[in-house]
C-alpha cells in the first residue's frame, strides 16, 4: 500500500476518534447540565424536591408539577413520566396529588400517573418500564368509544421498602403493604399485605412471611451474605482469586 494512503488512513482514523470523544464529552455535559435537582429545577415547579434527588435527562412527560412532592435522595431515571391531573394547567387544589418518599428509585421508562392521591413510600425500588396509575378507562356505554368515556379514578398507595419488578402494572385502588415484592410483568389491583410476593396477571400472593415459620413456601436459595464492614475492594479481588484457585484444585482432585 502506498505510503500516502497509510498516512491518510491514519489521519482519518484519528479524526473519527477525536470526533467520537468530543461527541461523548458533549453528551455527558448535556446529561449533567439538564438533570433536574433541587438546586437546578429547570422548567419545573415541583411542590418539593428533596436533598440529593435527581431526575436524569432526558426527562419523560412531566406536568402538574406544583402538586408533585419528591422526597430526599430519590433517583428518577431517564424517560420517566410523572404527572398530576388529567392534563396540564389544571388547578388541583391545596393538597399534593403525587408523593414520593425518601430514597425512591424509579427505573427507566416508568410511568407514574396520578389524577387522585398516589403515594409511594420510602425506599421503594422500581425496575424499568413500571406503570402506576390511579385512573382507568370505563366502557359503561357500548355506543361511545372507550377513549371518550369518563374514566374511573381510585387512590393508590405503595408501602415503604417495596420492590416493583420490570414491566409491572399497578392499577387504580391498589394498596400495597410494607416490603412487598411485585414480580416482573405482574398486574396488581386491590390489597396486598405486608411482606408478600405477588405475581401474575391478575397478580396473586405466591409467598408470605410468617413470624413463626418464616417465608412460606420456603425460599429456594439461602440468603446472601453481606460484605463485612471495612473490607476493601482489593481484599474482595484477592478473596475471589483464592476461591477460584480452591475450586480449581478441588475439581482437579476429583
PDB file of C-alpha atoms in Angstrom:
ATOM      1  CA  UNK A   1       0.000   0.000   0.000  1.00  0.00           C
ATOM      2  CA  UNK A   2       1.356   3.452  -0.883  1.00  0.00           C
ATOM      3  CA  UNK A   3       2.768   5.489   1.984  1.00  0.00           C
ATOM      4  CA  UNK A   4       0.440   8.449   1.396  1.00  0.00           C
ATOM      5  CA  UNK A   5      -2.621   6.137   1.629  1.00  0.00           C
ATOM      6  CA  UNK A   6      -1.379   4.882   5.013  1.00  0.00           C
ATOM      7  CA  UNK A   7      -0.979   8.461   6.185  1.00  0.00           C
ATOM      8  CA  UNK A   8      -4.456   9.454   5.022  1.00  0.00           C
ATOM      9  CA  UNK A   9      -5.966   6.349   6.683  1.00  0.00           C
ATOM     10  CA  UNK A  10      -4.243   7.157   9.967  1.00  0.00           C
ATOM     11  CA  UNK A  11      -5.387  10.787   9.832  1.00  0.00           C
ATOM     12  CA  UNK A  12      -8.972   9.745   9.074  1.00  0.00           C
ATOM     13  CA  UNK A  13      -8.969   7.247  11.951  1.00  0.00           C
ATOM     14  CA  UNK A  14      -7.554   9.900  14.300  1.00  0.00           C
ATOM     15  CA  UNK A  15     -10.287  12.330  13.243  1.00  0.00           C
ATOM     16  CA  UNK A  16     -13.016   9.748  13.832  1.00  0.00           C
ATOM     17  CA  UNK A  17     -11.675   9.015  17.309  1.00  0.00           C
ATOM     18  CA  UNK A  18     -11.410  12.733  18.088  1.00  0.00           C
ATOM     19  CA  UNK A  19     -14.964  13.392  16.898  1.00  0.00           C
ATOM     20  CA  UNK A  20     -16.259  10.401  18.879  1.00  0.00           C
ATOM     21  CA  UNK A  21     -14.561  11.611  22.072  1.00  0.00           C
ATOM     22  CA  UNK A  22     -15.916  15.129  21.547  1.00  0.00           C
ATOM     23  CA  UNK A  23     -19.464  13.860  20.969  1.00  0.00           C
ATOM     24  CA  UNK A  24     -19.364  11.704  24.095  1.00  0.00           C
ATOM     25  CA  UNK A  25     -17.959  14.557  26.184  1.00  0.00           C
ATOM     26  CA  UNK A  26     -20.714  16.821  24.871  1.00  0.00           C
ATOM     27  CA  UNK A  27     -23.381  14.214  25.622  1.00  0.00           C
ATOM     28  CA  UNK A  28     -22.088  13.807  29.189  1.00  0.00           C
ATOM     29  CA  UNK A  29     -22.117  17.581  29.641  1.00  0.00           C
ATOM     30  CA  UNK A  30     -25.714  17.814  28.358  1.00  0.00           C
ATOM     31  CA  UNK A  31     -26.892  14.987  30.642  1.00  0.00           C
ATOM     32  CA  UNK A  32     -25.280  16.653  33.642  1.00  0.00           C
ATOM     33  CA  UNK A  33     -26.466  20.182  32.825  1.00  0.00           C
ATOM     34  CA  UNK A  34     -30.034  19.127  32.007  1.00  0.00           C
ATOM     35  CA  UNK A  35     -30.563  16.874  35.050  1.00  0.00           C
ATOM     36  CA  UNK A  36     -33.167  18.249  37.472  1.00  0.00           C
ATOM     37  CA  UNK A  37     -32.282  18.752  41.145  1.00  0.00           C
ATOM     38  CA  UNK A  38     -33.438  20.987  43.982  1.00  0.00           C
ATOM     39  CA  UNK A  39     -30.667  23.431  43.090  1.00  0.00           C
ATOM     40  CA  UNK A  40     -31.390  23.239  39.350  1.00  0.00           C
ATOM     41  CA  UNK A  41     -35.141  22.616  38.900  1.00  0.00           C
ATOM     42  CA  UNK A  42     -35.088  23.634  35.239  1.00  0.00           C
ATOM     43  CA  UNK A  43     -38.543  24.458  33.873  1.00  0.00           C
ATOM     44  CA  UNK A  44     -40.395  22.634  36.673  1.00  0.00           C
ATOM     45  CA  UNK A  45     -42.111  23.982  39.792  1.00  0.00           C
ATOM     46  CA  UNK A  46     -42.342  20.879  41.938  1.00  0.00           C
ATOM     47  CA  UNK A  47     -44.068  21.282  45.267  1.00  0.00           C
ATOM     48  CA  UNK A  48     -40.879  19.845  46.757  1.00  0.00           C
ATOM     49  CA  UNK A  49     -37.625  18.327  45.526  1.00  0.00           C
ATOM     50  CA  UNK A  50     -35.692  16.780  48.383  1.00  0.00           C
ATOM     51  CA  UNK A  51     -31.977  16.964  49.074  1.00  0.00           C
ATOM     52  CA  UNK A  52     -29.951  14.705  46.793  1.00  0.00           C
ATOM     53  CA  UNK A  53     -32.872  13.923  44.477  1.00  0.00           C
ATOM     54  CA  UNK A  54     -32.130  13.850  40.763  1.00  0.00           C
ATOM     55  CA  UNK A  55     -34.215  13.477  37.624  1.00  0.00           C
ATOM     56  CA  UNK A  56     -31.990  12.186  34.849  1.00  0.00           C
ATOM     57  CA  UNK A  57     -32.011  13.747  31.391  1.00  0.00           C
ATOM     58  CA  UNK A  58     -33.948  13.332  29.198  1.00  0.00           C
ATOM     59  CA  UNK A  59     -36.990  13.539  31.438  1.00  0.00           C
ATOM     60  CA  UNK A  60     -40.243  11.957  30.328  1.00  0.00           C
ATOM     61  CA  UNK A  61     -43.567  13.762  30.298  1.00  0.00           C
ATOM     62  CA  UNK A  62     -43.910  15.888  33.441  1.00  0.00           C
ATOM     63  CA  UNK A  63     -46.905  18.070  34.254  1.00  0.00           C
ATOM     64  CA  UNK A  64     -48.905  19.075  37.305  1.00  0.00           C
ATOM     65  CA  UNK A  65     -45.528  19.546  39.000  1.00  0.00           C
ATOM     66  CA  UNK A  66     -46.841  22.008  41.650  1.00  0.00           C
ATOM     67  CA  UNK A  67     -48.810  19.032  43.037  1.00  0.00           C
ATOM     68  CA  UNK A  68     -45.861  16.602  42.989  1.00  0.00           C
ATOM     69  CA  UNK A  69     -43.617  16.044  46.032  1.00  0.00           C
ATOM     70  CA  UNK A  70     -40.275  14.250  45.675  1.00  0.00           C
ATOM     71  CA  UNK A  71     -38.514  13.129  48.852  1.00  0.00           C
ATOM     72  CA  UNK A  72     -34.797  13.159  49.660  1.00  0.00           C
ATOM     73  CA  UNK A  73     -32.229  11.101  47.724  1.00  0.00           C
ATOM     74  CA  UNK A  74     -34.625   9.860  45.041  1.00  0.00           C
ATOM     75  CA  UNK A  75     -33.312   8.635  41.684  1.00  0.00           C
ATOM     76  CA  UNK A  76     -35.617   9.235  38.730  1.00  0.00           C
ATOM     77  CA  UNK A  77     -34.117   7.577  35.668  1.00  0.00           C
ATOM     78  CA  UNK A  78     -34.341   8.693  32.039  1.00  0.00           C
ATOM     79  CA  UNK A  79     -37.702   8.931  30.257  1.00  0.00           C
ATOM     80  CA  UNK A  80     -39.789   8.620  33.432  1.00  0.00           C
ATOM     81  CA  UNK A  81     -43.274  10.160  33.240  1.00  0.00           C
ATOM     82  CA  UNK A  82     -44.578  11.947  36.345  1.00  0.00           C
ATOM     83  CA  UNK A  83     -47.995  13.581  36.062  1.00  0.00           C
ATOM     84  CA  UNK A  84     -50.597  15.021  38.418  1.00  0.00           C
ATOM     85  CA  UNK A  85     -54.033  15.680  36.937  1.00  0.00           C
ATOM     86  CA  UNK A  86     -55.566  14.559  33.681  1.00  0.00           C
ATOM     87  CA  UNK A  87     -53.916  17.326  31.685  1.00  0.00           C
ATOM     88  CA  UNK A  88     -51.554  20.280  32.185  1.00  0.00           C
ATOM     89  CA  UNK A  89     -52.605  23.629  33.676  1.00  0.00           C
ATOM     90  CA  UNK A  90     -55.379  22.340  35.931  1.00  0.00           C
ATOM     91  CA  UNK A  91     -55.938  23.692  39.452  1.00  0.00           C
ATOM     92  CA  UNK A  92     -55.823  20.570  41.614  1.00  0.00           C
ATOM     93  CA  UNK A  93     -56.449  22.263  44.955  1.00  0.00           C
ATOM     94  CA  UNK A  94     -54.289  22.827  48.039  1.00  0.00           C
ATOM     95  CA  UNK A  95     -53.051  19.278  48.674  1.00  0.00           C
ATOM     96  CA  UNK A  96     -50.370  17.220  46.894  1.00  0.00           C
ATOM     97  CA  UNK A  97     -51.549  14.611  44.408  1.00  0.00           C
ATOM     98  CA  UNK A  98     -48.375  12.573  43.843  1.00  0.00           C
ATOM     99  CA  UNK A  99     -45.876  11.967  46.657  1.00  0.00           C
ATOM    100  CA  UNK A 100     -42.614  10.018  46.539  1.00  0.00           C
ATOM    101  CA  UNK A 101     -40.964   9.235  49.875  1.00  0.00           C
ATOM    102  CA  UNK A 102     -37.248   9.335  50.600  1.00  0.00           C
ATOM    103  CA  UNK A 103     -34.875   7.078  48.704  1.00  0.00           C
ATOM    104  CA  UNK A 104     -37.315   6.097  45.948  1.00  0.00           C
ATOM    105  CA  UNK A 105     -35.803   4.752  42.706  1.00  0.00           C
ATOM    106  CA  UNK A 106     -37.882   4.819  39.514  1.00  0.00           C
ATOM    107  CA  UNK A 107     -36.424   2.755  36.671  1.00  0.00           C
ATOM    108  CA  UNK A 108     -36.003   4.000  33.146  1.00  0.00           C
ATOM    109  CA  UNK A 109     -39.187   4.429  31.113  1.00  0.00           C
ATOM    110  CA  UNK A 110     -41.545   4.081  34.082  1.00  0.00           C
ATOM    111  CA  UNK A 111     -44.856   5.975  34.221  1.00  0.00           C
ATOM    112  CA  UNK A 112     -46.474   7.293  37.404  1.00  0.00           C
ATOM    113  CA  UNK A 113     -49.862   8.812  36.531  1.00  0.00           C
ATOM    114  CA  UNK A 114     -51.850  10.424  39.358  1.00  0.00           C
ATOM    115  CA  UNK A 115     -55.252  12.020  38.851  1.00  0.00           C
ATOM    116  CA  UNK A 116     -56.104  11.464  42.518  1.00  0.00           C
ATOM    117  CA  UNK A 117     -53.872  10.764  45.533  1.00  0.00           C
ATOM    118  CA  UNK A 118     -50.927   8.475  44.816  1.00  0.00           C
ATOM    119  CA  UNK A 119     -48.222   7.797  47.415  1.00  0.00           C
ATOM    120  CA  UNK A 120     -45.007   5.788  47.146  1.00  0.00           C
ATOM    121  CA  UNK A 121     -43.332   5.045  50.483  1.00  0.00           C
ATOM    122  CA  UNK A 122     -39.693   5.425  51.480  1.00  0.00           C
ATOM    123  CA  UNK A 123     -37.045   3.197  49.883  1.00  0.00           C
ATOM    124  CA  UNK A 124     -39.240   1.742  47.144  1.00  0.00           C
ATOM    125  CA  UNK A 125     -37.381   0.493  44.081  1.00  0.00           C
ATOM    126  CA  UNK A 126     -38.952   0.211  40.636  1.00  0.00           C
ATOM    127  CA  UNK A 127     -37.480  -1.702  37.731  1.00  0.00           C
ATOM    128  CA  UNK A 128     -37.644  -0.289  34.194  1.00  0.00           C
ATOM    129  CA  UNK A 129     -40.971   0.183  32.466  1.00  0.00           C
ATOM    130  CA  UNK A 130     -43.251   0.069  35.520  1.00  0.00           C
ATOM    131  CA  UNK A 131     -46.707   1.644  35.056  1.00  0.00           C
ATOM    132  CA  UNK A 132     -48.624   3.027  38.044  1.00  0.00           C
ATOM    133  CA  UNK A 133     -51.936   4.816  37.591  1.00  0.00           C
ATOM    134  CA  UNK A 134     -54.871   5.996  39.651  1.00  0.00           C
ATOM    135  CA  UNK A 135     -57.184   6.146  36.629  1.00  0.00           C
ATOM    136  CA  UNK A 136     -58.599   3.589  34.245  1.00  0.00           C
ATOM    137  CA  UNK A 137     -60.826   3.788  31.199  1.00  0.00           C
ATOM    138  CA  UNK A 138     -64.514   2.956  31.592  1.00  0.00           C
ATOM    139  CA  UNK A 139     -66.712   1.270  28.999  1.00  0.00           C
ATOM    140  CA  UNK A 140     -70.185   1.515  30.527  1.00  0.00           C
ATOM    141  CA  UNK A 141     -71.797   2.889  27.367  1.00  0.00           C
ATOM    142  CA  UNK A 142     -71.463   0.409  24.492  1.00  0.00           C
ATOM    143  CA  UNK A 143     -72.243   3.129  21.940  1.00  0.00           C
ATOM    144  CA  UNK A 144     -69.469   5.585  22.925  1.00  0.00           C
ATOM    145  CA  UNK A 145     -65.796   4.938  22.098  1.00  0.00           C
ATOM    146  CA  UNK A 146     -63.989   3.778  25.241  1.00  0.00           C
ATOM    147  CA  UNK A 147     -61.411   6.547  25.000  1.00  0.00           C
ATOM    148  CA  UNK A 148     -64.177   9.187  25.068  1.00  0.00           C
ATOM    149  CA  UNK A 149     -65.950   7.874  28.175  1.00  0.00           C
ATOM    150  CA  UNK A 150     -65.268   9.480  31.554  1.00  0.00           C
ATOM    151  CA  UNK A 151     -62.628   7.394  33.378  1.00  0.00           C
ATOM    152  CA  UNK A 152     -62.764   5.966  36.887  1.00  0.00           C
ATOM    153  CA  UNK A 153     -60.188   7.043  39.470  1.00  0.00           C
ATOM    154  CA  UNK A 154     -59.157   5.487  42.787  1.00  0.00           C
ATOM    155  CA  UNK A 155     -56.186   6.359  45.054  1.00  0.00           C
ATOM    156  CA  UNK A 156     -53.068   4.163  45.046  1.00  0.00           C
ATOM    157  CA  UNK A 157     -50.620   3.574  47.910  1.00  0.00           C
ATOM    158  CA  UNK A 158     -47.360   1.608  47.724  1.00  0.00           C
ATOM    159  CA  UNK A 159     -45.868   0.818  51.116  1.00  0.00           C
ATOM    160  CA  UNK A 160     -42.257   1.561  52.109  1.00  0.00           C
ATOM    161  CA  UNK A 161     -39.474  -0.826  51.188  1.00  0.00           C
ATOM    162  CA  UNK A 162     -41.328  -2.419  48.283  1.00  0.00           C
ATOM    163  CA  UNK A 163     -39.759  -3.701  45.074  1.00  0.00           C
ATOM    164  CA  UNK A 164     -41.753  -3.403  41.837  1.00  0.00           C
ATOM    165  CA  UNK A 165     -40.350  -5.584  39.060  1.00  0.00           C
ATOM    166  CA  UNK A 166     -39.784  -4.690  35.423  1.00  0.00           C
ATOM    167  CA  UNK A 167     -42.930  -4.098  33.406  1.00  0.00           C
ATOM    168  CA  UNK A 168     -45.336  -4.419  36.350  1.00  0.00           C
ATOM    169  CA  UNK A 169     -48.658  -2.545  36.241  1.00  0.00           C
ATOM    170  CA  UNK A 170     -50.235  -1.108  39.407  1.00  0.00           C
ATOM    171  CA  UNK A 171     -53.921  -0.372  38.814  1.00  0.00           C
ATOM    172  CA  UNK A 172     -56.267   2.169  40.429  1.00  0.00           C
ATOM    173  CA  UNK A 173     -57.246   1.339  44.007  1.00  0.00           C
ATOM    174  CA  UNK A 174     -54.168  -0.824  44.661  1.00  0.00           C
ATOM    175  CA  UNK A 175     -52.844  -0.656  48.222  1.00  0.00           C
ATOM    176  CA  UNK A 176     -49.548  -2.426  48.764  1.00  0.00           C
ATOM    177  CA  UNK A 177     -48.181  -3.023  52.246  1.00  0.00           C
ATOM    178  CA  UNK A 178     -44.617  -2.761  53.539  1.00  0.00           C
ATOM    179  CA  UNK A 179     -41.762  -4.629  51.812  1.00  0.00           C
ATOM    180  CA  UNK A 180     -43.952  -6.093  49.094  1.00  0.00           C
ATOM    181  CA  UNK A 181     -42.325  -7.747  46.069  1.00  0.00           C
ATOM    182  CA  UNK A 182     -44.179  -7.430  42.762  1.00  0.00           C
ATOM    183  CA  UNK A 183     -42.872  -9.840  40.133  1.00  0.00           C
ATOM    184  CA  UNK A 184     -41.922  -8.630  36.669  1.00  0.00           C
ATOM    185  CA  UNK A 185     -44.954  -8.216  34.420  1.00  0.00           C
ATOM    186  CA  UNK A 186     -47.500  -8.590  37.235  1.00  0.00           C
ATOM    187  CA  UNK A 187     -50.783  -6.669  37.106  1.00  0.00           C
ATOM    188  CA  UNK A 188     -51.763  -5.598  40.619  1.00  0.00           C
ATOM    189  CA  UNK A 189     -55.099  -4.421  41.958  1.00  0.00           C
ATOM    190  CA  UNK A 190     -56.685  -4.389  45.427  1.00  0.00           C
ATOM    191  CA  UNK A 191     -54.989  -5.015  48.770  1.00  0.00           C
ATOM    192  CA  UNK A 192     -51.574  -6.665  49.132  1.00  0.00           C
ATOM    193  CA  UNK A 193     -50.476  -7.471  52.718  1.00  0.00           C
ATOM    194  CA  UNK A 194     -47.100  -6.609  54.245  1.00  0.00           C
ATOM    195  CA  UNK A 195     -44.133  -8.849  53.393  1.00  0.00           C
ATOM    196  CA  UNK A 196     -45.808 -10.615  50.472  1.00  0.00           C
ATOM    197  CA  UNK A 197     -44.678 -11.617  46.997  1.00  0.00           C
ATOM    198  CA  UNK A 198     -47.250 -11.269  44.206  1.00  0.00           C
ATOM    199  CA  UNK A 199     -47.036 -12.470  40.613  1.00  0.00           C
ATOM    200  CA  UNK A 200     -49.248 -12.974  37.593  1.00  0.00           C
ATOM    201  CA  UNK A 201     -51.992 -11.141  35.740  1.00  0.00           C
ATOM    202  CA  UNK A 202     -54.066 -10.564  37.747  1.00  0.00           C
ATOM    203  CA  UNK A 203     -51.473 -10.760  40.496  1.00  0.00           C
ATOM    204  CA  UNK A 204     -51.935 -13.143  43.405  1.00  0.00           C
ATOM    205  CA  UNK A 205     -49.898 -13.786  46.542  1.00  0.00           C
ATOM    206  CA  UNK A 206     -47.359 -16.553  45.902  1.00  0.00           C
ATOM    207  CA  UNK A 207     -45.263 -16.208  49.071  1.00  0.00           C
ATOM    208  CA  UNK A 208     -45.709 -14.575  52.502  1.00  0.00           C
ATOM    209  CA  UNK A 209     -43.647 -14.037  55.629  1.00  0.00           C
ATOM    210  CA  UNK A 210     -44.890 -15.783  58.772  1.00  0.00           C
ATOM    211  CA  UNK A 211     -43.483 -14.660  62.122  1.00  0.00           C
ATOM    212  CA  UNK A 212     -43.253 -18.271  63.378  1.00  0.00           C
ATOM    213  CA  UNK A 213     -42.391 -20.192  60.216  1.00  0.00           C
ATOM    214  CA  UNK A 214     -40.558 -17.602  58.123  1.00  0.00           C
ATOM    215  CA  UNK A 215     -41.212 -17.442  54.387  1.00  0.00           C
ATOM    216  CA  UNK A 216     -43.990 -19.729  53.189  1.00  0.00           C
ATOM    217  CA  UNK A 217     -43.428 -21.508  50.912  1.00  0.00           C
ATOM    218  CA  UNK A 218     -39.754 -21.550  51.947  1.00  0.00           C
ATOM    219  CA  UNK A 219     -37.167 -19.741  49.840  1.00  0.00           C
ATOM    220  CA  UNK A 220     -35.307 -21.984  47.399  1.00  0.00           C
ATOM    221  CA  UNK A 221     -31.915 -20.325  47.896  1.00  0.00           C
ATOM    222  CA  UNK A 222     -30.039 -19.234  51.033  1.00  0.00           C
ATOM    223  CA  UNK A 223     -29.976 -15.574  51.961  1.00  0.00           C
ATOM    224  CA  UNK A 224     -26.989 -13.665  50.511  1.00  0.00           C
ATOM    225  CA  UNK A 225     -24.204 -12.884  52.965  1.00  0.00           C
ATOM    226  CA  UNK A 226     -23.476  -9.139  53.225  1.00  0.00           C
ATOM    227  CA  UNK A 227     -19.920  -7.910  52.759  1.00  0.00           C
ATOM    228  CA  UNK A 228     -18.421  -7.239  56.204  1.00  0.00           C
ATOM    229  CA  UNK A 229     -17.729  -3.630  57.059  1.00  0.00           C
ATOM    230  CA  UNK A 230     -14.177  -2.446  56.430  1.00  0.00           C
ATOM    231  CA  UNK A 231     -13.443  -4.906  53.603  1.00  0.00           C
ATOM    232  CA  UNK A 232     -11.587  -3.164  50.765  1.00  0.00           C
ATOM    233  CA  UNK A 233     -12.039  -3.788  47.007  1.00  0.00           C
ATOM    234  CA  UNK A 234      -8.514  -5.229  46.841  1.00  0.00           C
ATOM    235  CA  UNK A 235      -9.375  -7.737  49.537  1.00  0.00           C
ATOM    236  CA  UNK A 236     -12.508  -8.785  47.653  1.00  0.00           C
ATOM    237  CA  UNK A 237     -10.465  -9.335  44.472  1.00  0.00           C
ATOM    238  CA  UNK A 238      -7.936 -11.390  46.414  1.00  0.00           C
ATOM    239  CA  UNK A 239     -10.713 -13.452  48.015  1.00  0.00           C
ATOM    240  CA  UNK A 240     -12.292 -14.152  44.634  1.00  0.00           C
ATOM    241  CA  UNK A 241      -8.945 -15.277  43.224  1.00  0.00           C
ATOM    242  CA  UNK A 242      -8.394 -17.552  46.239  1.00  0.00           C
ATOM    243  CA  UNK A 243     -11.887 -19.059  45.886  1.00  0.00           C
ATOM    244  CA  UNK A 244     -11.288 -19.695  42.168  1.00  0.00           C
ATOM    245  CA  UNK A 245      -7.971 -21.411  42.942  1.00  0.00           C
ATOM    246  CA  UNK A 246      -9.608 -23.553  45.638  1.00  0.00           C
ATOM    247  CA  UNK A 247     -12.417 -24.561  43.273  1.00  0.00           C
ATOM    248  CA  UNK A 248      -9.929 -25.457  40.528  1.00  0.00           C
ATOM    249  CA  UNK A 249      -7.851 -27.540  42.930  1.00  0.00           C
ATOM    250  CA  UNK A 250     -10.935 -29.388  44.182  1.00  0.00           C
ATOM    251  CA  UNK A 251     -12.073 -30.048  40.603  1.00  0.00           C
ATOM    252  CA  UNK A 252      -8.674 -31.411  39.563  1.00  0.00           C
ATOM    253  CA  UNK A 253      -8.508 -33.622  42.652  1.00  0.00           C
ATOM    254  CA  UNK A 254     -11.962 -35.136  41.979  1.00  0.00           C
TER     255      UNK A 254
END
